[in-house]
Amino acid sequence: MSIQATKLRVLIGKHVVLSGENLVANMGEMTALVGPSGSGKTTLLNCLGLLLKPTDGQIYLDGQEAAAWPDRRRLKFWQKKAAFIYQDYGLISDESVAYNTTLKAGSLFRNRPYTDDRLTEILEVVGLSGRAKDAASVLSGGEKQRVGIARALYKEASYIFADEPTASLDAENREIITGLLRKAAGRGACVLIATHDERLASEADHVHTLAS
C-alpha cells in the first residue's frame, strides 16, 4: 500500500503554490517533505491527507484515485485510516490524556475509573505512563506532541500526516518525537512529515524537496 501523487498543482487565487509535484510514499516508511518557507510543504501534506483538493493532478491511495473522493468517503478515510499530528498539538486542553488519545466518551471523566489495556500500552510506548488522567493543559510541549503520536498509534492509523511536529520543541524532545515517528513507521504506517528540521529529515527513509 502507498500514497502516490502525480502532477499535483494547487492554485490559491492566482498564486501557484504547487506546480507538478510527483511523489510516492510507502507503508512502513517515513517520508519527509522539505523546502524553504513558502515552498508548499504544508499544502502538499494537506493534499496527500485529502484535506485539500488539488487544482489539477491525481492522488492514489492503495491504487485508487482519491483526489476527487466525495466528502463522505474522505471522512471515512480520516476516521478509519488516517491520523494527523499538528505543530500546535491539536488537543482539547480541558480533557484528559486518555480522552485526547482514544477519543472515547468513557475516558472523559477524570474522576471515574477507566480501564483500557491498549491505552496503557501506548502511553508506556510514548513515555507517558501514569498520565492518562492528567488534563492536556498541564503537559509540556513535548508531552503534548507525544499525545498526538499516541493517538495515531492507538488508532493504528495506516497513514500519519505530521506538520512540523518538532518545530516548537527543545533538542531532547525533538529526539523523542523523531524516535516515535520512526517507531510508527516500523509498525507499518506510512508516515509523511512536513518539516524544517534537518535532523528529523535525516531520519526519514525518503526526502522530497520542494523548490521555493
mmCIF file of C-alpha atoms in Angstrom:
data_model
loop_
_atom_site.group_PDB
_atom_site.id
_atom_site.type_symbol
_atom_site.label_atom_id
_atom_site.label_comp_id
_atom_site.label_asym_id
_atom_site.label_seq_id
_atom_site.Cartn_x
_atom_site.Cartn_y
_atom_site.Cartn_z
ATOM 1 C CA MET A 1 0.000 0.000 0.000
ATOM 2 C CA SER A 2 1.168 3.523 -0.669
ATOM 3 C CA ILE A 3 0.288 7.093 -1.500
ATOM 4 C CA GLN A 4 1.189 8.275 -4.970
ATOM 5 C CA ALA A 5 0.824 11.853 -6.182
ATOM 6 C CA THR A 6 1.097 12.657 -9.872
ATOM 7 C CA LYS A 7 1.472 16.153 -11.352
ATOM 8 C CA LEU A 8 -0.181 17.864 -8.368
ATOM 9 C CA ARG A 9 -0.921 21.512 -8.968
ATOM 10 C CA VAL A 10 -2.514 23.912 -6.489
ATOM 11 C CA LEU A 11 -3.610 27.458 -7.231
ATOM 12 C CA ILE A 12 -4.754 29.812 -4.483
ATOM 13 C CA GLY A 13 -6.207 32.789 -6.254
ATOM 14 C CA LYS A 14 -3.646 33.446 -8.985
ATOM 15 C CA HIS A 15 -0.752 32.205 -6.858
ATOM 16 C CA VAL A 16 0.798 28.879 -7.848
ATOM 17 C CA VAL A 17 1.505 27.022 -4.587
ATOM 18 C CA LEU A 18 2.327 23.632 -6.114
ATOM 19 C CA SER A 19 3.326 23.047 -9.700
ATOM 20 C CA GLY A 20 3.534 19.487 -10.960
ATOM 21 C CA GLU A 21 4.607 17.643 -7.791
ATOM 22 C CA ASN A 22 5.189 13.889 -8.089
ATOM 23 C CA LEU A 23 5.710 11.700 -5.024
ATOM 24 C CA VAL A 24 5.450 8.116 -3.806
ATOM 25 C CA ALA A 25 5.284 7.306 -0.073
ATOM 26 C CA ASN A 26 5.194 3.666 1.020
ATOM 27 C CA MET A 27 3.833 1.843 4.040
ATOM 28 C CA GLY A 28 6.436 1.110 6.686
ATOM 29 C CA GLU A 29 8.477 4.140 5.660
ATOM 30 C CA MET A 30 8.882 7.740 6.761
ATOM 31 C CA THR A 31 8.910 10.403 4.060
ATOM 32 C CA ALA A 32 9.996 13.974 4.817
ATOM 33 C CA LEU A 33 8.724 16.936 2.811
ATOM 34 C CA VAL A 34 11.363 19.667 2.970
ATOM 35 C CA GLY A 35 11.980 23.063 1.409
ATOM 36 C CA PRO A 36 12.125 26.745 2.294
ATOM 37 C CA SER A 37 9.216 28.583 3.891
ATOM 38 C CA GLY A 38 6.506 29.184 1.326
ATOM 39 C CA SER A 39 7.543 26.251 -0.862
ATOM 40 C CA GLY A 40 4.251 24.420 -0.284
ATOM 41 C CA LYS A 41 5.215 21.676 2.190
ATOM 42 C CA THR A 42 2.048 22.002 4.273
ATOM 43 C CA THR A 43 -0.085 22.398 1.154
ATOM 44 C CA LEU A 44 1.332 19.164 -0.266
ATOM 45 C CA LEU A 45 0.826 17.383 3.066
ATOM 46 C CA ASN A 46 -2.790 18.574 3.198
ATOM 47 C CA CYS A 47 -3.401 17.362 -0.349
ATOM 48 C CA LEU A 48 -1.959 13.937 0.454
ATOM 49 C CA GLY A 49 -4.150 13.755 3.568
ATOM 50 C CA LEU A 50 -7.201 14.693 1.456
ATOM 51 C CA LEU A 51 -7.733 17.869 3.493
ATOM 52 C CA LEU A 52 -7.246 19.995 0.382
ATOM 53 C CA LYS A 53 -8.320 19.185 -3.152
ATOM 54 C CA PRO A 54 -5.622 19.964 -5.730
ATOM 55 C CA THR A 55 -6.418 22.170 -8.693
ATOM 56 C CA ASP A 56 -5.006 19.516 -11.025
ATOM 57 C CA GLY A 57 -3.324 16.137 -10.710
ATOM 58 C CA GLN A 58 -4.019 12.754 -9.172
ATOM 59 C CA ILE A 59 -3.619 11.231 -5.709
ATOM 60 C CA TYR A 60 -3.709 7.442 -5.455
ATOM 61 C CA LEU A 61 -4.347 5.689 -2.144
ATOM 62 C CA ASP A 62 -3.684 1.962 -2.366
ATOM 63 C CA GLY A 63 -4.085 2.228 -6.124
ATOM 64 C CA GLN A 64 -7.396 4.118 -6.013
ATOM 65 C CA GLU A 65 -7.659 7.657 -7.354
ATOM 66 C CA ALA A 66 -8.703 9.670 -4.302
ATOM 67 C CA ALA A 67 -8.308 13.364 -5.135
ATOM 68 C CA ALA A 68 -11.947 13.665 -6.203
ATOM 69 C CA TRP A 69 -13.469 11.479 -3.491
ATOM 70 C CA PRO A 70 -16.757 12.878 -2.138
ATOM 71 C CA ASP A 71 -16.871 14.209 1.418
ATOM 72 C CA ARG A 72 -18.340 11.017 2.875
ATOM 73 C CA ARG A 73 -15.548 8.851 1.501
ATOM 74 C CA ARG A 74 -12.842 11.277 2.631
ATOM 75 C CA LEU A 75 -14.433 11.348 6.106
ATOM 76 C CA LYS A 76 -14.325 7.547 6.239
ATOM 77 C CA PHE A 77 -10.620 7.661 5.312
ATOM 78 C CA TRP A 78 -9.902 10.159 8.106
ATOM 79 C CA GLN A 79 -11.890 8.131 10.631
ATOM 80 C CA LYS A 80 -10.568 4.690 9.760
ATOM 81 C CA LYS A 81 -7.087 5.060 8.302
ATOM 82 C CA ALA A 82 -5.550 8.487 8.881
ATOM 83 C CA ALA A 83 -4.095 10.399 11.808
ATOM 84 C CA PHE A 84 -2.895 13.993 11.856
ATOM 85 C CA ILE A 85 -0.189 15.441 14.108
ATOM 86 C CA TYR A 86 -0.101 19.225 14.307
ATOM 87 C CA GLN A 87 2.538 21.761 15.278
ATOM 88 C CA ASP A 88 0.027 23.234 17.748
ATOM 89 C CA TYR A 89 -0.737 19.705 19.062
ATOM 90 C CA GLY A 90 -4.475 19.602 18.225
ATOM 91 C CA LEU A 91 -5.515 18.587 21.752
ATOM 92 C CA ILE A 92 -8.567 19.518 23.827
ATOM 93 C CA SER A 93 -6.837 21.282 26.716
ATOM 94 C CA ASP A 94 -9.500 20.668 29.365
ATOM 95 C CA GLU A 95 -9.778 16.952 28.640
ATOM 96 C CA SER A 96 -7.596 14.106 29.857
ATOM 97 C CA VAL A 97 -4.662 12.475 28.148
ATOM 98 C CA ALA A 98 -6.843 9.350 27.933
ATOM 99 C CA TYR A 99 -9.609 11.145 26.053
ATOM 100 C CA ASN A 100 -7.206 13.006 23.760
ATOM 101 C CA THR A 101 -5.583 9.682 22.887
ATOM 102 C CA THR A 102 -8.658 7.472 22.498
ATOM 103 C CA LEU A 103 -11.436 9.992 21.723
ATOM 104 C CA LYS A 104 -13.741 7.623 23.632
ATOM 105 C CA ALA A 105 -16.538 9.022 25.781
ATOM 106 C CA GLY A 106 -15.783 6.582 28.603
ATOM 107 C CA SER A 107 -12.445 8.291 29.195
ATOM 108 C CA LEU A 108 -13.930 11.786 29.543
ATOM 109 C CA PHE A 109 -14.353 11.780 33.306
ATOM 110 C CA ARG A 110 -11.016 12.009 35.092
ATOM 111 C CA ASN A 111 -12.618 11.222 38.483
ATOM 112 C CA ARG A 112 -14.129 7.906 37.344
ATOM 113 C CA PRO A 113 -12.392 4.551 36.861
ATOM 114 C CA TYR A 114 -11.432 3.876 33.254
ATOM 115 C CA THR A 115 -9.537 0.787 32.122
ATOM 116 C CA ASP A 116 -8.073 0.354 28.662
ATOM 117 C CA ASP A 117 -5.138 -2.028 28.352
ATOM 118 C CA ARG A 118 -4.248 -0.765 24.889
ATOM 119 C CA LEU A 119 -4.173 2.826 26.138
ATOM 120 C CA THR A 120 -1.875 1.778 28.980
ATOM 121 C CA GLU A 121 0.447 0.059 26.494
ATOM 122 C CA ILE A 122 0.542 3.014 24.097
ATOM 123 C CA LEU A 123 1.161 5.596 26.816
ATOM 124 C CA GLU A 124 4.067 3.477 28.005
ATOM 125 C CA VAL A 125 5.461 3.391 24.458
ATOM 126 C CA VAL A 126 5.419 7.212 24.230
ATOM 127 C CA GLY A 127 6.756 7.747 27.738
ATOM 128 C CA LEU A 128 3.536 8.920 29.384
ATOM 129 C CA SER A 129 2.859 6.047 31.779
ATOM 130 C CA GLY A 130 0.598 7.077 34.635
ATOM 131 C CA ARG A 131 -0.523 10.284 32.909
ATOM 132 C CA ALA A 132 -3.853 9.034 31.493
ATOM 133 C CA LYS A 133 -5.993 11.097 33.886
ATOM 134 C CA ASP A 134 -3.946 14.295 33.614
ATOM 135 C CA ALA A 135 -5.518 17.198 31.749
ATOM 136 C CA ALA A 136 -3.758 18.059 28.500
ATOM 137 C CA SER A 137 -3.363 21.621 29.775
ATOM 138 C CA VAL A 138 -0.767 20.563 32.379
ATOM 139 C CA LEU A 139 1.521 18.851 29.863
ATOM 140 C CA SER A 140 4.708 20.311 28.443
ATOM 141 C CA GLY A 141 5.009 20.939 24.708
ATOM 142 C CA GLY A 142 6.946 17.723 24.198
ATOM 143 C CA GLU A 143 4.400 15.734 26.185
ATOM 144 C CA LYS A 144 1.524 17.226 24.183
ATOM 145 C CA GLN A 145 3.189 16.211 20.942
ATOM 146 C CA ARG A 146 3.658 12.700 22.329
ATOM 147 C CA VAL A 147 -0.101 12.534 22.976
ATOM 148 C CA GLY A 148 -0.647 13.330 19.292
ATOM 149 C CA ILE A 149 1.577 10.418 18.345
ATOM 150 C CA ALA A 150 -0.083 8.202 20.965
ATOM 151 C CA ARG A 151 -3.430 8.935 19.297
ATOM 152 C CA ALA A 152 -2.055 7.798 15.935
ATOM 153 C CA LEU A 153 -0.599 4.611 17.458
ATOM 154 C CA TYR A 154 -3.765 3.864 19.456
ATOM 155 C CA LYS A 155 -5.863 4.250 16.334
ATOM 156 C CA GLU A 156 -3.454 2.004 14.422
ATOM 157 C CA ALA A 157 -3.573 4.574 11.642
ATOM 158 C CA SER A 158 -2.260 3.355 8.306
ATOM 159 C CA TYR A 159 -1.327 6.903 7.309
ATOM 160 C CA ILE A 160 0.181 9.512 9.623
ATOM 161 C CA PHE A 161 0.451 13.124 8.451
ATOM 162 C CA ALA A 162 2.653 15.322 10.654
ATOM 163 C CA ASP A 163 3.033 19.070 10.095
ATOM 164 C CA GLU A 164 6.221 20.468 11.690
ATOM 165 C CA PRO A 165 5.948 18.052 14.648
ATOM 166 C CA THR A 166 9.253 19.156 16.211
ATOM 167 C CA ALA A 167 9.177 22.879 15.404
ATOM 168 C CA SER A 168 8.490 24.201 18.907
ATOM 169 C CA LEU A 169 10.388 21.550 20.887
ATOM 170 C CA ASP A 170 13.783 21.509 22.578
ATOM 171 C CA ALA A 171 16.549 19.162 21.425
ATOM 172 C CA GLU A 172 15.667 16.374 23.857
ATOM 173 C CA ASN A 173 12.001 16.317 22.886
ATOM 174 C CA ARG A 174 12.866 16.563 19.184
ATOM 175 C CA GLU A 175 14.852 13.346 19.564
ATOM 176 C CA ILE A 176 11.962 11.660 21.390
ATOM 177 C CA ILE A 177 9.401 12.666 18.751
ATOM 178 C CA THR A 178 11.732 11.621 15.926
ATOM 179 C CA GLY A 179 12.144 8.198 17.532
ATOM 180 C CA LEU A 180 8.400 7.775 17.997
ATOM 181 C CA LEU A 181 7.673 8.651 14.370
ATOM 182 C CA ARG A 182 10.282 6.117 13.300
ATOM 183 C CA LYS A 183 8.605 3.586 15.597
ATOM 184 C CA ALA A 184 5.245 4.285 13.937
ATOM 185 C CA ALA A 185 6.785 3.611 10.528
ATOM 186 C CA GLY A 186 8.368 0.463 11.947
ATOM 187 C CA ARG A 187 4.889 -0.724 12.911
ATOM 188 C CA GLY A 188 3.887 -0.446 9.257
ATOM 189 C CA ALA A 189 2.405 3.044 8.939
ATOM 190 C CA CYS A 190 3.056 5.377 6.031
ATOM 191 C CA VAL A 191 4.454 8.438 7.828
ATOM 192 C CA LEU A 192 4.589 11.765 5.976
ATOM 193 C CA ILE A 193 6.187 14.790 7.616
ATOM 194 C CA ALA A 194 6.418 18.426 6.538
ATOM 195 C CA THR A 195 9.465 19.795 8.318
ATOM 196 C CA HIS A 196 12.269 22.350 8.512
ATOM 197 C CA ASP A 197 14.099 20.101 10.997
ATOM 198 C CA GLU A 198 17.200 18.752 9.247
ATOM 199 C CA ARG A 199 17.784 16.176 11.991
ATOM 200 C CA LEU A 200 14.255 14.810 11.613
ATOM 201 C CA ALA A 201 14.548 14.764 7.818
ATOM 202 C CA SER A 202 17.838 12.857 8.068
ATOM 203 C CA GLU A 203 15.992 10.038 9.853
ATOM 204 C CA ALA A 204 13.454 9.666 7.034
ATOM 205 C CA ASP A 205 13.621 6.829 4.530
ATOM 206 C CA HIS A 206 12.943 9.303 1.742
ATOM 207 C CA VAL A 207 13.210 13.082 1.424
ATOM 208 C CA HIS A 208 11.068 15.005 -1.053
ATOM 209 C CA THR A 209 12.389 18.519 -1.673
ATOM 210 C CA LEU A 210 10.101 21.320 -2.827
ATOM 211 C CA ALA A 211 11.613 24.302 -4.601
ATOM 212 C CA SER A 212 10.855 27.856 -3.494
#
